[in-house]
Amino acid sequence: KIGLELALGGGLELARDLAATGQPVFLDMKLLDIPNTVEKAVANAARTGVGFLTVHGLDRKTLAAAVRGRGESGLKLLAVTVMTSIEPGDLAEQGIARSPAELAVHRARLAEEAGLDGVIASAEEASAIRTGARPDFLIVTPGIRPAGSARQDQSRVMTPAEAIRAGADYLVVGRPISEAGDPAAAADAIAADIAAGLKARQRR
C-alpha cells in the first residue's frame, strides 16, 4: 500500500518500480476533484501498472469519471465510503444527517452501480455492504486494531478476525505493525488472527 504520505516522498516512483516487477500495488490516493481531473488522474495511475486505486465515493459523476479513466486496463477501483476516523458528530458538522453506517452503505451502492470493483469501508459496515452486493464486489477495511491495542485516531475499528467474519476481503493494517516493538511478531499475530477469522467464516 502506497498512500499519500509515501506518495509525496518518492512513492509514485516506487509504485512504478514495484508494479514493473509484478508486485501487487495498492495506490491509496483517495482522489477527489472535478470529473475531468479525476478521469485523467486515474488514466495516469492505470499507466503505472498498479493493481488498486482509491477514489472518494461521494457522487456518481466522480465515480463515472474514474471508470472512464481506467479504460480497458486491469486497474481495480475502490471507492472510499466514510473514513474510519469519522464519528456521527463529524458528519453532522458537514451537514449530513445519516449515520456513518447508513452513509457507507449508500456510497457503496453508488460505487457498485457505477461499475467500481469495491469499496474502502470500516469493518463495522462490511456486513451491511456485503448484503445485496454482487459476489465479487470487494470490501477493503482499514481501522484494523488487534485486541487490546490503542485506537489512536480511528473511531470505527475491529480486530482482524472480526473484520474477516464481517465480510472483509482485504485488511489495511499500518501502525499496529509499523509502530510495534517487534513488527515481525505483530504481523505474525495479525496473520494468525486473520486465519482464525477465515476459519470461522468458512464454518457458516
Tab-separated table of C-alpha atoms in Angstrom:
chain	number	residue	atom	x	y	z
A	1	LYS	CA	0.000	0.000	0.000
A	2	ILE	CA	1.326	3.388	-1.031
A	3	GLY	CA	-0.680	6.235	0.486
A	4	LEU	CA	-0.402	9.994	0.452
A	5	GLU	CA	2.410	10.154	2.993
A	6	LEU	CA	4.678	7.867	0.989
A	7	ALA	CA	3.461	9.096	-2.410
A	8	LEU	CA	4.706	12.597	-1.585
A	9	GLY	CA	8.089	11.194	-0.583
A	10	GLY	CA	9.000	9.316	-3.759
A	11	GLY	CA	6.277	6.703	-3.504
A	12	LEU	CA	4.961	7.106	-7.038
A	13	GLU	CA	8.291	6.029	-8.496
A	14	LEU	CA	8.332	3.157	-6.022
A	15	ALA	CA	4.842	2.166	-7.186
A	16	ARG	CA	6.016	2.048	-10.796
A	17	ASP	CA	9.102	0.039	-9.886
A	18	LEU	CA	7.152	-2.480	-7.815
A	19	ALA	CA	4.459	-2.846	-10.476
A	20	ALA	CA	7.131	-3.423	-13.122
A	21	THR	CA	8.395	-6.432	-11.154
A	22	GLY	CA	4.898	-7.892	-10.871
A	23	GLN	CA	4.315	-6.919	-7.250
A	24	PRO	CA	0.694	-6.108	-6.342
A	25	VAL	CA	0.489	-2.402	-5.517
A	26	PHE	CA	-2.378	-0.608	-3.785
A	27	LEU	CA	-2.177	3.115	-4.596
A	28	ASP	CA	-4.259	4.828	-1.909
A	29	MET	CA	-4.665	8.343	-3.300
A	30	LYS	CA	-8.324	8.961	-2.361
A	31	LEU	CA	-8.868	11.065	-5.472
A	32	LEU	CA	-11.493	13.802	-5.278
A	33	ASP	CA	-11.787	16.595	-7.821
A	34	ILE	CA	-13.893	17.658	-10.782
A	35	PRO	CA	-14.722	14.741	-13.109
A	36	ASN	CA	-12.260	15.732	-15.839
A	37	THR	CA	-9.354	15.845	-13.393
A	38	VAL	CA	-10.315	12.543	-11.771
A	39	GLU	CA	-10.617	10.851	-15.157
A	40	LYS	CA	-7.168	11.966	-16.270
A	41	ALA	CA	-5.564	11.190	-12.901
A	42	VAL	CA	-6.982	7.658	-12.978
A	43	ALA	CA	-5.722	7.209	-16.546
A	44	ASN	CA	-2.228	8.196	-15.397
A	45	ALA	CA	-2.441	5.812	-12.440
A	46	ALA	CA	-3.521	2.992	-14.750
A	47	ARG	CA	-0.400	3.522	-16.841
A	48	THR	CA	1.820	2.845	-13.810
A	49	GLY	CA	0.613	-0.751	-13.709
A	50	VAL	CA	-0.616	-0.658	-10.105
A	51	GLY	CA	-3.380	-3.058	-9.115
A	52	PHE	CA	-5.667	-0.931	-6.920
A	53	LEU	CA	-6.516	2.771	-6.736
A	54	THR	CA	-8.839	4.651	-4.374
A	55	VAL	CA	-11.200	7.491	-5.200
A	56	HIS	CA	-13.675	9.194	-2.902
A	57	GLY	CA	-17.144	7.776	-3.469
A	58	LEU	CA	-19.135	10.941	-2.857
A	59	ASP	CA	-21.118	11.176	-6.090
A	60	ARG	CA	-21.918	9.435	-9.360
A	61	LYS	CA	-20.035	11.956	-11.525
A	62	THR	CA	-16.733	11.314	-9.744
A	63	LEU	CA	-17.220	7.553	-9.843
A	64	ALA	CA	-18.177	7.538	-13.524
A	65	ALA	CA	-15.125	9.657	-14.347
A	66	ALA	CA	-12.881	7.176	-12.544
A	67	VAL	CA	-14.332	4.289	-14.538
A	68	ARG	CA	-13.784	6.178	-17.803
A	69	GLY	CA	-10.207	6.951	-16.812
A	70	ARG	CA	-9.468	3.326	-16.079
A	71	GLY	CA	-10.430	2.337	-19.608
A	72	GLU	CA	-9.561	-1.245	-20.523
A	73	SER	CA	-6.698	-1.526	-18.054
A	74	GLY	CA	-6.797	-4.095	-15.272
A	75	LEU	CA	-6.783	-1.412	-12.591
A	76	LYS	CA	-9.272	-2.126	-9.805
A	77	LEU	CA	-11.071	0.938	-8.468
A	78	LEU	CA	-12.112	1.226	-4.829
A	79	ALA	CA	-14.456	3.934	-3.573
A	80	VAL	CA	-13.800	5.398	-0.140
A	81	THR	CA	-17.154	5.419	1.667
A	82	VAL	CA	-16.697	7.022	5.099
A	83	MET	CA	-13.259	7.466	6.655
A	84	THR	CA	-12.751	5.258	9.706
A	85	SER	CA	-11.846	8.302	11.811
A	86	ILE	CA	-15.327	9.784	11.264
A	87	GLU	CA	-17.950	9.789	14.027
A	88	PRO	CA	-21.635	10.809	13.802
A	89	GLY	CA	-20.833	14.276	15.136
A	90	ASP	CA	-18.304	14.804	12.363
A	91	LEU	CA	-20.952	14.065	9.747
A	92	ALA	CA	-23.361	16.447	11.458
A	93	GLU	CA	-20.723	19.186	11.167
A	94	GLN	CA	-20.675	18.521	7.422
A	95	GLY	CA	-24.450	18.862	7.235
A	96	ILE	CA	-25.012	15.124	6.772
A	97	ALA	CA	-27.894	13.650	8.783
A	98	ARG	CA	-27.090	9.996	8.093
A	99	SER	CA	-25.070	7.816	10.444
A	100	PRO	CA	-21.635	6.609	9.267
A	101	ALA	CA	-23.110	3.147	8.633
A	102	GLU	CA	-26.043	4.454	6.601
A	103	LEU	CA	-23.794	6.711	4.546
A	104	ALA	CA	-21.234	3.972	3.935
A	105	VAL	CA	-23.874	1.588	2.605
A	106	HIS	CA	-25.372	4.318	0.405
A	107	ARG	CA	-21.999	5.186	-1.098
A	108	ALA	CA	-21.154	1.526	-1.585
A	109	ARG	CA	-24.317	1.099	-3.653
A	110	LEU	CA	-23.392	4.139	-5.763
A	111	ALA	CA	-19.941	2.655	-6.357
A	112	GLU	CA	-21.306	-0.727	-7.363
A	113	GLU	CA	-23.846	0.823	-9.730
A	114	ALA	CA	-21.093	2.950	-11.304
A	115	GLY	CA	-19.024	-0.136	-12.079
A	116	LEU	CA	-16.290	0.133	-9.472
A	117	ASP	CA	-14.683	-3.019	-8.149
A	118	GLY	CA	-15.231	-2.385	-4.464
A	119	VAL	CA	-15.072	-0.016	-1.542
A	120	ILE	CA	-12.986	1.111	1.374
A	121	ALA	CA	-15.159	0.889	4.476
A	122	SER	CA	-14.977	0.259	8.181
A	123	ALA	CA	-15.407	-3.362	9.161
A	124	GLU	CA	-18.425	-2.189	11.160
A	125	GLU	CA	-20.202	-1.616	7.840
A	126	ALA	CA	-18.823	-4.639	5.973
A	127	SER	CA	-21.721	-6.972	6.721
A	128	ALA	CA	-24.367	-4.456	5.628
A	129	ILE	CA	-22.425	-3.631	2.459
A	130	ARG	CA	-21.970	-7.313	1.644
A	131	THR	CA	-25.727	-7.897	1.841
A	132	GLY	CA	-27.110	-7.440	-1.636
A	133	ALA	CA	-23.753	-6.704	-3.273
A	134	ARG	CA	-22.527	-8.824	-6.154
A	135	PRO	CA	-20.291	-11.714	-5.002
A	136	ASP	CA	-17.084	-10.253	-6.465
A	137	PHE	CA	-17.604	-6.760	-5.008
A	138	LEU	CA	-14.523	-6.116	-2.859
A	139	ILE	CA	-14.629	-4.744	0.688
A	140	VAL	CA	-11.316	-3.376	1.930
A	141	THR	CA	-11.246	-2.426	5.599
A	142	PRO	CA	-8.847	-0.049	7.319
A	143	GLY	CA	-9.166	0.773	11.025
A	144	ILE	CA	-7.931	-2.696	11.978
A	145	ARG	CA	-6.770	-2.909	15.580
A	146	PRO	CA	-5.695	-6.127	17.309
A	147	ALA	CA	-7.398	-6.825	20.641
A	148	GLY	CA	-6.047	-4.577	23.379
A	149	SER	CA	-4.295	-2.118	21.040
A	150	ALA	CA	-4.914	1.631	21.062
A	151	ARG	CA	-7.492	3.093	18.680
A	152	GLN	CA	-5.304	6.177	18.058
A	153	ASP	CA	-7.197	8.485	15.652
A	154	GLN	CA	-9.530	5.725	14.459
A	155	SER	CA	-13.159	5.688	15.629
A	156	ARG	CA	-14.751	2.652	13.968
A	157	VAL	CA	-12.421	-0.308	14.449
A	158	MET	CA	-12.445	-4.096	14.614
A	159	THR	CA	-9.893	-6.824	15.211
A	160	PRO	CA	-8.571	-8.691	12.162
A	161	ALA	CA	-10.691	-11.778	12.890
A	162	GLU	CA	-13.826	-9.697	13.467
A	163	ALA	CA	-13.334	-7.850	10.183
A	164	ILE	CA	-12.907	-11.079	8.230
A	165	ARG	CA	-16.002	-12.578	9.835
A	166	ALA	CA	-17.930	-9.418	8.936
A	167	GLY	CA	-17.158	-9.949	5.248
A	168	ALA	CA	-13.948	-8.029	4.543
A	169	ASP	CA	-11.844	-9.246	1.598
A	170	TYR	CA	-8.697	-7.243	2.368
A	171	LEU	CA	-7.474	-5.608	5.580
A	172	VAL	CA	-5.383	-2.448	5.727
A	173	VAL	CA	-3.016	-2.646	8.698
A	174	GLY	CA	-0.381	0.020	9.269
A	175	ARG	CA	0.573	1.366	12.679
A	176	PRO	CA	-0.252	-1.780	14.689
A	177	ILE	CA	2.708	-3.307	12.814
A	178	SER	CA	4.948	-0.362	11.947
A	179	GLU	CA	4.840	1.114	15.468
A	180	ALA	CA	5.072	-2.205	17.321
A	181	GLY	CA	8.154	-3.007	19.379
A	182	ASP	CA	8.559	-6.186	17.345
A	183	PRO	CA	6.916	-5.565	13.944
A	184	ALA	CA	7.516	-9.118	12.705
A	185	ALA	CA	5.846	-10.635	15.744
A	186	ALA	CA	2.950	-8.177	15.444
A	187	ALA	CA	2.475	-9.125	11.785
A	188	ASP	CA	2.551	-12.831	12.639
A	189	ALA	CA	-0.091	-12.345	15.351
A	190	ILE	CA	-2.330	-10.430	12.941
A	191	ALA	CA	-1.898	-13.129	10.284
A	192	ALA	CA	-2.920	-15.752	12.848
A	193	ASP	CA	-5.999	-13.713	13.783
A	194	ILE	CA	-6.924	-13.411	10.085
A	195	ALA	CA	-6.609	-17.174	9.719
A	196	ALA	CA	-8.933	-17.647	12.691
A	197	GLY	CA	-11.441	-15.270	11.121
A	198	LEU	CA	-11.326	-17.112	7.805
A	199	LYS	CA	-11.867	-20.443	9.531
A	200	ALA	CA	-14.867	-19.062	11.426
A	201	ARG	CA	-16.334	-17.608	8.200
A	202	GLN	CA	-15.971	-20.922	6.376
A	203	ARG	CA	-17.924	-22.710	9.100
A	204	ARG	CA	-21.027	-20.564	8.459
